[in-house]
Structures are given as C-alpha cells and as structure tokens.
Amino acid sequence: CLGRLGDDAATAHLLEHLDDPDLRGPAAQALGELGLAGHAEAAIEPLSRAVEDASSSDAFARAEATKALGSVARGHPGAGVDALCKALRLDPSSTVRAAAARALGTVSADPERIRPPLLAALDDAEAVVRLDVIESLRGLPALHAAATPRLIALLDDPQDAVVEAAAEALEELAPPSALAPLRALSEDSARSQQVRQAARRAALRLERSAPNAR
C-alpha cells in the first residue's frame, strides 16, 4: 500500500525496507511503481546493495531492485552503473541479468563503461538475456559500430528468436558488412519463415542504403 501513496513519507519508508531481506522485493517493486522523484540520490546506495547482495537467494528482489536502479540511472548519469554491470555479468538468475541488460540500455551518458558487459552478454547462455542485450544495443548509437560484428555473428545463433532480433537490429543499423550474411540467412531453409523474412527485409534495406554493397 505504501508504494501507492505517492508522498515523500511513503518513499522514505520503502527505502528503509531495501535493507530488509524479507521486504526488499516488495519495497523495490513499489518504488518502481511509485517513482523516486526527490529521492533518487538517496536510493542509489540501498538499491545497489540490494542488486549486489550475493547472500540473497531471492531473485525477485534482485530483479525488482535492478529495475528501480535502472530508473535512477536514467536521470543520474553514472549512478548504479557498476552494480548493473556486475549483475549482468555475474548474477545467477537470467531474470536479473535480463533486467540489468534492459537497465543498461537506458544509460547513454557513459557508453564505454557499459560496452564490455553488454557485448559480453551477447554470449549469455539464456536467450532471454541475449534478446534484451540486442534491444538495449539498438538504443545506444555510440555502441553500434562495436556491436555490428557481434550482431552479425548472432545470425548463427541456435535460437530463432535471437536470430530474428539480430536481423532486425542490423536492418536498423544498416552496416554494409551485414548484407552477405543476411542474404544467406534469407535463403536458409533450416530457419523459420519468420527468420528468413526478417533477414530478407534487412537485406533489402541494406541494398537500398548501400546500392554498391556486395
């Protein structure tokens, strides 16, 4: 209920609960719903601790704290980025890693700081994480050049959903180097029709934007 009151007292009370392992998850979720206007700076440290708490077996709590920390990072460049990068690299829960990937996708002020963990997470064992990393990279123009060869490599991913997402990202980025692999993918009978169509659309976009590409 406190998370729905919309006043400073409720937010301050919820922030106190972030250090309580039994209440951390609901408190972080409520903070995400309520917003942190006026309390963002005070929330950085407790949210970062909640994200990084290696002793916690509560993936829900870590995921909700990760989402809330991401909302803080959007308005406060640099805030919580180390905790988010660590969660993306090391958290045992794919739900938390995916939440960290989405959160880092909103941190555009320090692209070089977030580039290594995001690119490394394209090799995550779970497709849901790879998908969220692809989506985040699409929204970070400063990382497009670095991401391009990794996205091309993902056209060989075993999961069709990841391949389709990579093709759609390459359609948006339109690097000439992706044209040949996209053409090959569009004719790969081992892939789903949806994947082949995504590759065909991307290849057509590249042909139009770089008519001399081979």
PDB file of C-alpha atoms in Angstrom:
ATOM      1  CA  CYS A   1       0.000   0.000   0.000  1.00  0.00           C
ATOM      2  CA  LEU A   2       2.786   2.419   0.889  1.00  0.00           C
ATOM      3  CA  GLY A   3       4.104   2.263  -2.628  1.00  0.00           C
ATOM      4  CA  ARG A   4       0.825   3.672  -3.901  1.00  0.00           C
ATOM      5  CA  LEU A   5       0.525   6.667  -1.534  1.00  0.00           C
ATOM      6  CA  GLY A   6       2.627   8.919  -3.711  1.00  0.00           C
ATOM      7  CA  ASP A   7       4.130  11.012  -0.898  1.00  0.00           C
ATOM      8  CA  ASP A   8       7.625  11.556   0.448  1.00  0.00           C
ATOM      9  CA  ALA A   9       6.960   9.658   3.651  1.00  0.00           C
ATOM     10  CA  ALA A  10       5.959   6.515   1.771  1.00  0.00           C
ATOM     11  CA  THR A  11       9.050   6.645  -0.422  1.00  0.00           C
ATOM     12  CA  ALA A  12      11.372   7.180   2.533  1.00  0.00           C
ATOM     13  CA  HIS A  13       9.749   4.265   4.355  1.00  0.00           C
ATOM     14  CA  LEU A  14      10.186   1.997   1.349  1.00  0.00           C
ATOM     15  CA  LEU A  15      13.840   2.946   1.047  1.00  0.00           C
ATOM     16  CA  GLU A  16      14.396   1.779   4.613  1.00  0.00           C
ATOM     17  CA  HIS A  17      12.943  -1.624   3.727  1.00  0.00           C
ATOM     18  CA  LEU A  18      15.533  -2.199   0.996  1.00  0.00           C
ATOM     19  CA  ASP A  19      17.941  -3.429   3.663  1.00  0.00           C
ATOM     20  CA  ASP A  20      15.422  -5.947   4.997  1.00  0.00           C
ATOM     21  CA  PRO A  21      15.803  -9.264   3.111  1.00  0.00           C
ATOM     22  CA  ASP A  22      12.177 -10.171   3.797  1.00  0.00           C
ATOM     23  CA  LEU A  23      10.741  -6.899   2.486  1.00  0.00           C
ATOM     24  CA  ARG A  24      13.301  -5.920  -0.148  1.00  0.00           C
ATOM     25  CA  GLY A  25      11.442  -7.347  -3.139  1.00  0.00           C
ATOM     26  CA  PRO A  26       8.036  -5.763  -2.473  1.00  0.00           C
ATOM     27  CA  ALA A  27       9.720  -2.499  -1.448  1.00  0.00           C
ATOM     28  CA  ALA A  28      11.766  -2.307  -4.654  1.00  0.00           C
ATOM     29  CA  GLN A  29       8.703  -3.180  -6.731  1.00  0.00           C
ATOM     30  CA  ALA A  30       6.661  -0.483  -5.004  1.00  0.00           C
ATOM     31  CA  LEU A  31       9.428   2.063  -5.506  1.00  0.00           C
ATOM     32  CA  GLY A  32       9.433   1.238  -9.189  1.00  0.00           C
ATOM     33  CA  GLU A  33       5.702   1.890  -9.358  1.00  0.00           C
ATOM     34  CA  LEU A  34       5.792   4.997  -7.176  1.00  0.00           C
ATOM     35  CA  GLY A  35       8.836   6.603  -8.721  1.00  0.00           C
ATOM     36  CA  LEU A  36      11.797   8.140  -6.982  1.00  0.00           C
ATOM     37  CA  ALA A  37      11.396  11.830  -7.732  1.00  0.00           C
ATOM     38  CA  GLY A  38      13.160  13.742  -4.997  1.00  0.00           C
ATOM     39  CA  HIS A  39      14.665  10.570  -3.537  1.00  0.00           C
ATOM     40  CA  ALA A  40      16.788   9.263  -6.386  1.00  0.00           C
ATOM     41  CA  GLU A  41      20.154  10.108  -4.857  1.00  0.00           C
ATOM     42  CA  ALA A  42      19.170   8.584  -1.530  1.00  0.00           C
ATOM     43  CA  ALA A  43      18.070   5.411  -3.324  1.00  0.00           C
ATOM     44  CA  ILE A  44      21.321   4.736  -5.193  1.00  0.00           C
ATOM     45  CA  GLU A  45      23.262   3.061  -2.395  1.00  0.00           C
ATOM     46  CA  PRO A  46      20.481   0.873  -0.934  1.00  0.00           C
ATOM     47  CA  LEU A  47      19.336  -0.208  -4.391  1.00  0.00           C
ATOM     48  CA  SER A  48      22.913  -1.005  -5.416  1.00  0.00           C
ATOM     49  CA  ARG A  49      23.356  -3.092  -2.265  1.00  0.00           C
ATOM     50  CA  ALA A  50      20.134  -4.940  -2.996  1.00  0.00           C
ATOM     51  CA  VAL A  51      21.224  -5.673  -6.561  1.00  0.00           C
ATOM     52  CA  GLU A  52      24.652  -6.914  -5.486  1.00  0.00           C
ATOM     53  CA  ASP A  53      23.592  -8.916  -2.419  1.00  0.00           C
ATOM     54  CA  ALA A  54      25.286 -12.241  -3.113  1.00  0.00           C
ATOM     55  CA  SER A  55      23.810 -13.732   0.049  1.00  0.00           C
ATOM     56  CA  SER A  56      20.250 -13.305  -1.199  1.00  0.00           C
ATOM     57  CA  SER A  57      18.523 -16.241  -2.844  1.00  0.00           C
ATOM     58  CA  ASP A  58      15.573 -14.004  -3.767  1.00  0.00           C
ATOM     59  CA  ALA A  59      15.919 -13.396  -7.493  1.00  0.00           C
ATOM     60  CA  PHE A  60      12.629 -11.470  -7.490  1.00  0.00           C
ATOM     61  CA  ALA A  61      14.059  -8.952  -5.020  1.00  0.00           C
ATOM     62  CA  ARG A  62      17.262  -8.523  -7.007  1.00  0.00           C
ATOM     63  CA  ALA A  63      15.331  -8.141 -10.262  1.00  0.00           C
ATOM     64  CA  GLU A  64      12.993  -5.502  -8.835  1.00  0.00           C
ATOM     65  CA  ALA A  65      15.937  -3.633  -7.316  1.00  0.00           C
ATOM     66  CA  THR A  66      17.683  -3.795 -10.687  1.00  0.00           C
ATOM     67  CA  LYS A  67      14.668  -2.286 -12.448  1.00  0.00           C
ATOM     68  CA  ALA A  68      14.395   0.502  -9.874  1.00  0.00           C
ATOM     69  CA  LEU A  69      18.123   1.217 -10.057  1.00  0.00           C
ATOM     70  CA  GLY A  70      17.820   1.467 -13.820  1.00  0.00           C
ATOM     71  CA  SER A  71      15.202   4.185 -13.430  1.00  0.00           C
ATOM     72  CA  VAL A  72      17.618   6.096 -11.186  1.00  0.00           C
ATOM     73  CA  ALA A  73      20.491   5.675 -13.646  1.00  0.00           C
ATOM     74  CA  ARG A  74      18.424   7.251 -16.425  1.00  0.00           C
ATOM     75  CA  GLY A  75      18.291  10.576 -14.618  1.00  0.00           C
ATOM     76  CA  HIS A  76      21.616  10.418 -12.789  1.00  0.00           C
ATOM     77  CA  PRO A  77      24.487   9.558 -15.148  1.00  0.00           C
ATOM     78  CA  GLY A  78      26.854   7.053 -13.614  1.00  0.00           C
ATOM     79  CA  ALA A  79      24.590   6.199 -10.709  1.00  0.00           C
ATOM     80  CA  GLY A  80      24.395   2.485 -10.032  1.00  0.00           C
ATOM     81  CA  VAL A  81      26.151   1.546 -13.266  1.00  0.00           C
ATOM     82  CA  ASP A  82      28.771  -0.611 -11.557  1.00  0.00           C
ATOM     83  CA  ALA A  83      26.078  -2.616  -9.766  1.00  0.00           C
ATOM     84  CA  LEU A  84      24.124  -3.073 -13.003  1.00  0.00           C
ATOM     85  CA  CYS A  85      27.222  -4.194 -14.910  1.00  0.00           C
ATOM     86  CA  LYS A  86      28.077  -6.661 -12.163  1.00  0.00           C
ATOM     87  CA  ALA A  87      24.539  -8.056 -12.177  1.00  0.00           C
ATOM     88  CA  LEU A  88      24.650  -8.534 -15.940  1.00  0.00           C
ATOM     89  CA  ARG A  89      27.963 -10.377 -15.717  1.00  0.00           C
ATOM     90  CA  LEU A  90      27.573 -12.431 -12.581  1.00  0.00           C
ATOM     91  CA  ASP A  91      24.029 -12.815 -11.271  1.00  0.00           C
ATOM     92  CA  PRO A  92      22.948 -16.475 -11.344  1.00  0.00           C
ATOM     93  CA  SER A  93      19.385 -15.578 -12.334  1.00  0.00           C
ATOM     94  CA  SER A  94      18.638 -14.942 -16.003  1.00  0.00           C
ATOM     95  CA  THR A  95      15.723 -12.750 -14.880  1.00  0.00           C
ATOM     96  CA  VAL A  96      18.118 -10.450 -13.059  1.00  0.00           C
ATOM     97  CA  ARG A  97      20.659 -10.467 -15.885  1.00  0.00           C
ATOM     98  CA  ALA A  98      17.923  -9.574 -18.375  1.00  0.00           C
ATOM     99  CA  ALA A  99      16.695  -6.751 -16.124  1.00  0.00           C
ATOM    100  CA  ALA A 100      20.258  -5.440 -15.890  1.00  0.00           C
ATOM    101  CA  ALA A 101      20.614  -5.550 -19.676  1.00  0.00           C
ATOM    102  CA  ARG A 102      17.420  -3.533 -20.094  1.00  0.00           C
ATOM    103  CA  ALA A 103      18.514  -1.041 -17.446  1.00  0.00           C
ATOM    104  CA  LEU A 104      21.930  -0.524 -19.036  1.00  0.00           C
ATOM    105  CA  GLY A 105      20.196   0.175 -22.325  1.00  0.00           C
ATOM    106  CA  THR A 106      18.973   3.446 -20.828  1.00  0.00           C
ATOM    107  CA  VAL A 107      22.455   4.569 -19.726  1.00  0.00           C
ATOM    108  CA  SER A 108      23.711   6.561 -22.702  1.00  0.00           C
ATOM    109  CA  ALA A 109      25.975   9.030 -20.881  1.00  0.00           C
ATOM    110  CA  ASP A 110      28.878   6.607 -20.399  1.00  0.00           C
ATOM    111  CA  PRO A 111      28.869   4.176 -23.342  1.00  0.00           C
ATOM    112  CA  GLU A 112      32.455   2.969 -22.950  1.00  0.00           C
ATOM    113  CA  ARG A 113      31.765   1.929 -19.386  1.00  0.00           C
ATOM    114  CA  ILE A 114      28.837  -0.279 -20.321  1.00  0.00           C
ATOM    115  CA  ARG A 115      30.191  -1.556 -23.646  1.00  0.00           C
ATOM    116  CA  PRO A 116      32.237  -4.523 -22.313  1.00  0.00           C
ATOM    117  CA  PRO A 117      29.494  -6.127 -20.195  1.00  0.00           C
ATOM    118  CA  LEU A 118      26.802  -5.605 -22.829  1.00  0.00           C
ATOM    119  CA  LEU A 119      28.861  -7.102 -25.638  1.00  0.00           C
ATOM    120  CA  ALA A 120      29.984  -9.986 -23.431  1.00  0.00           C
ATOM    121  CA  ALA A 121      26.362 -10.708 -22.521  1.00  0.00           C
ATOM    122  CA  LEU A 122      25.589 -11.451 -26.163  1.00  0.00           C
ATOM    123  CA  ASP A 123      27.169 -14.811 -25.301  1.00  0.00           C
ATOM    124  CA  ASP A 124      24.871 -15.381 -22.316  1.00  0.00           C
ATOM    125  CA  ALA A 125      23.611 -18.947 -22.072  1.00  0.00           C
ATOM    126  CA  GLU A 126      19.986 -17.785 -21.865  1.00  0.00           C
ATOM    127  CA  ALA A 127      18.227 -16.482 -24.960  1.00  0.00           C
ATOM    128  CA  VAL A 128      16.104 -14.060 -22.932  1.00  0.00           C
ATOM    129  CA  VAL A 129      19.259 -12.233 -21.859  1.00  0.00           C
ATOM    130  CA  ARG A 130      20.692 -12.145 -25.372  1.00  0.00           C
ATOM    131  CA  LEU A 131      17.405 -10.721 -26.640  1.00  0.00           C
ATOM    132  CA  ASP A 132      17.378  -7.924 -24.073  1.00  0.00           C
ATOM    133  CA  VAL A 133      21.014  -7.083 -24.786  1.00  0.00           C
ATOM    134  CA  ILE A 134      20.247  -6.787 -28.504  1.00  0.00           C
ATOM    135  CA  GLU A 135      17.347  -4.458 -27.761  1.00  0.00           C
ATOM    136  CA  SER A 136      19.490  -2.318 -25.476  1.00  0.00           C
ATOM    137  CA  LEU A 137      22.280  -2.049 -28.034  1.00  0.00           C
ATOM    138  CA  ARG A 138      19.794  -0.829 -30.640  1.00  0.00           C
ATOM    139  CA  GLY A 139      19.075   2.148 -28.401  1.00  0.00           C
ATOM    140  CA  LEU A 140      22.733   3.067 -27.849  1.00  0.00           C
ATOM    141  CA  PRO A 141      24.055   4.648 -31.073  1.00  0.00           C
ATOM    142  CA  ALA A 142      27.525   5.125 -29.581  1.00  0.00           C
ATOM    143  CA  LEU A 143      27.875   1.336 -29.407  1.00  0.00           C
ATOM    144  CA  HIS A 144      26.507   0.479 -32.856  1.00  0.00           C
ATOM    145  CA  ALA A 145      29.916   0.157 -34.519  1.00  0.00           C
ATOM    146  CA  ALA A 146      31.243  -2.113 -31.775  1.00  0.00           C
ATOM    147  CA  ALA A 147      28.046  -4.160 -31.749  1.00  0.00           C
ATOM    148  CA  THR A 148      27.858  -4.753 -35.503  1.00  0.00           C
ATOM    149  CA  PRO A 149      30.240  -7.745 -35.788  1.00  0.00           C
ATOM    150  CA  ARG A 150      28.663  -9.346 -32.737  1.00  0.00           C
ATOM    151  CA  LEU A 151      25.174  -8.924 -34.190  1.00  0.00           C
ATOM    152  CA  ILE A 152      26.325 -10.461 -37.467  1.00  0.00           C
ATOM    153  CA  ALA A 153      27.699 -13.425 -35.517  1.00  0.00           C
ATOM    154  CA  LEU A 154      24.305 -13.844 -33.838  1.00  0.00           C
ATOM    155  CA  LEU A 155      22.754 -14.612 -37.216  1.00  0.00           C
ATOM    156  CA  ASP A 156      24.078 -18.121 -36.490  1.00  0.00           C
ATOM    157  CA  ASP A 157      22.522 -18.288 -33.013  1.00  0.00           C
ATOM    158  CA  PRO A 158      20.705 -21.576 -32.304  1.00  0.00           C
ATOM    159  CA  GLN A 159      17.565 -19.727 -31.184  1.00  0.00           C
ATOM    160  CA  ASP A 160      15.398 -18.346 -33.978  1.00  0.00           C
ATOM    161  CA  ALA A 161      14.107 -15.528 -31.771  1.00  0.00           C
ATOM    162  CA  VAL A 162      17.651 -14.281 -31.223  1.00  0.00           C
ATOM    163  CA  VAL A 163      18.473 -14.553 -34.932  1.00  0.00           C
ATOM    164  CA  GLU A 164      15.359 -12.593 -35.840  1.00  0.00           C
ATOM    165  CA  ALA A 165      16.193  -9.893 -33.281  1.00  0.00           C
ATOM    166  CA  ALA A 166      19.753  -9.648 -34.606  1.00  0.00           C
ATOM    167  CA  ALA A 167      18.469  -9.315 -38.176  1.00  0.00           C
ATOM    168  CA  GLU A 168      16.049  -6.576 -37.140  1.00  0.00           C
ATOM    169  CA  ALA A 169      18.841  -4.734 -35.335  1.00  0.00           C
ATOM    170  CA  LEU A 170      21.070  -4.982 -38.399  1.00  0.00           C
ATOM    171  CA  GLU A 171      18.236  -3.663 -40.544  1.00  0.00           C
ATOM    172  CA  GLU A 172      18.199  -0.591 -38.318  1.00  0.00           C
ATOM    173  CA  LEU A 173      21.984  -0.165 -38.137  1.00  0.00           C
ATOM    174  CA  ALA A 174      22.383  -0.939 -41.861  1.00  0.00           C
ATOM    175  CA  PRO A 175      26.098  -1.868 -41.935  1.00  0.00           C
ATOM    176  CA  PRO A 176      27.209  -2.948 -45.450  1.00  0.00           C
ATOM    177  CA  SER A 177      29.181  -5.832 -43.928  1.00  0.00           C
ATOM    178  CA  ALA A 178      25.915  -7.496 -42.897  1.00  0.00           C
ATOM    179  CA  LEU A 179      24.483  -7.746 -46.402  1.00  0.00           C
ATOM    180  CA  ALA A 180      26.063 -11.048 -47.469  1.00  0.00           C
ATOM    181  CA  PRO A 181      25.220 -12.954 -44.261  1.00  0.00           C
ATOM    182  CA  LEU A 182      21.684 -11.561 -44.312  1.00  0.00           C
ATOM    183  CA  ARG A 183      21.208 -12.697 -47.897  1.00  0.00           C
ATOM    184  CA  ALA A 184      22.462 -16.159 -46.963  1.00  0.00           C
ATOM    185  CA  LEU A 185      20.143 -16.287 -43.972  1.00  0.00           C
ATOM    186  CA  SER A 186      17.154 -15.271 -46.083  1.00  0.00           C
ATOM    187  CA  GLU A 187      17.670 -18.448 -48.131  1.00  0.00           C
ATOM    188  CA  ASP A 188      18.439 -20.805 -45.242  1.00  0.00           C
ATOM    189  CA  SER A 189      15.720 -23.466 -45.314  1.00  0.00           C
ATOM    190  CA  ALA A 190      16.748 -24.662 -41.854  1.00  0.00           C
ATOM    191  CA  ARG A 191      15.428 -21.431 -40.380  1.00  0.00           C
ATOM    192  CA  SER A 192      11.799 -20.482 -39.821  1.00  0.00           C
ATOM    193  CA  GLN A 193       9.907 -18.481 -42.390  1.00  0.00           C
ATOM    194  CA  GLN A 194       9.721 -15.603 -39.909  1.00  0.00           C
ATOM    195  CA  VAL A 195      13.500 -15.504 -39.573  1.00  0.00           C
ATOM    196  CA  ARG A 196      14.016 -15.676 -43.336  1.00  0.00           C
ATOM    197  CA  GLN A 197      11.559 -12.835 -43.845  1.00  0.00           C
ATOM    198  CA  ALA A 198      13.334 -10.697 -41.239  1.00  0.00           C
ATOM    199  CA  ALA A 199      16.644 -11.351 -42.992  1.00  0.00           C
ATOM    200  CA  ARG A 200      15.118 -10.515 -46.362  1.00  0.00           C
ATOM    201  CA  ARG A 201      13.745  -7.206 -45.075  1.00  0.00           C
ATOM    202  CA  ALA A 202      17.092  -6.306 -43.559  1.00  0.00           C
ATOM    203  CA  ALA A 203      18.992  -7.212 -46.721  1.00  0.00           C
ATOM    204  CA  LEU A 204      16.603  -5.124 -48.812  1.00  0.00           C
ATOM    205  CA  ARG A 205      17.151  -2.158 -46.500  1.00  0.00           C
ATOM    206  CA  LEU A 206      20.917  -2.514 -46.849  1.00  0.00           C
ATOM    207  CA  GLU A 207      20.694  -2.827 -50.628  1.00  0.00           C
ATOM    208  CA  ARG A 208      18.723   0.403 -50.774  1.00  0.00           C
ATOM    209  CA  SER A 209      21.029   2.283 -48.409  1.00  0.00           C
ATOM    210  CA  ALA A 210      24.243   0.972 -49.992  1.00  0.00           C
ATOM    211  CA  PRO A 211      23.426   0.000 -53.593  1.00  0.00           C
ATOM    212  CA  ASN A 212      27.087  -0.751 -54.383  1.00  0.00           C
ATOM    213  CA  ALA A 213      27.472  -3.201 -51.494  1.00  0.00           C
ATOM    214  CA  ARG A 214      28.355  -6.780 -52.338  1.00  0.00           C
TER     215      ARG A 214
END
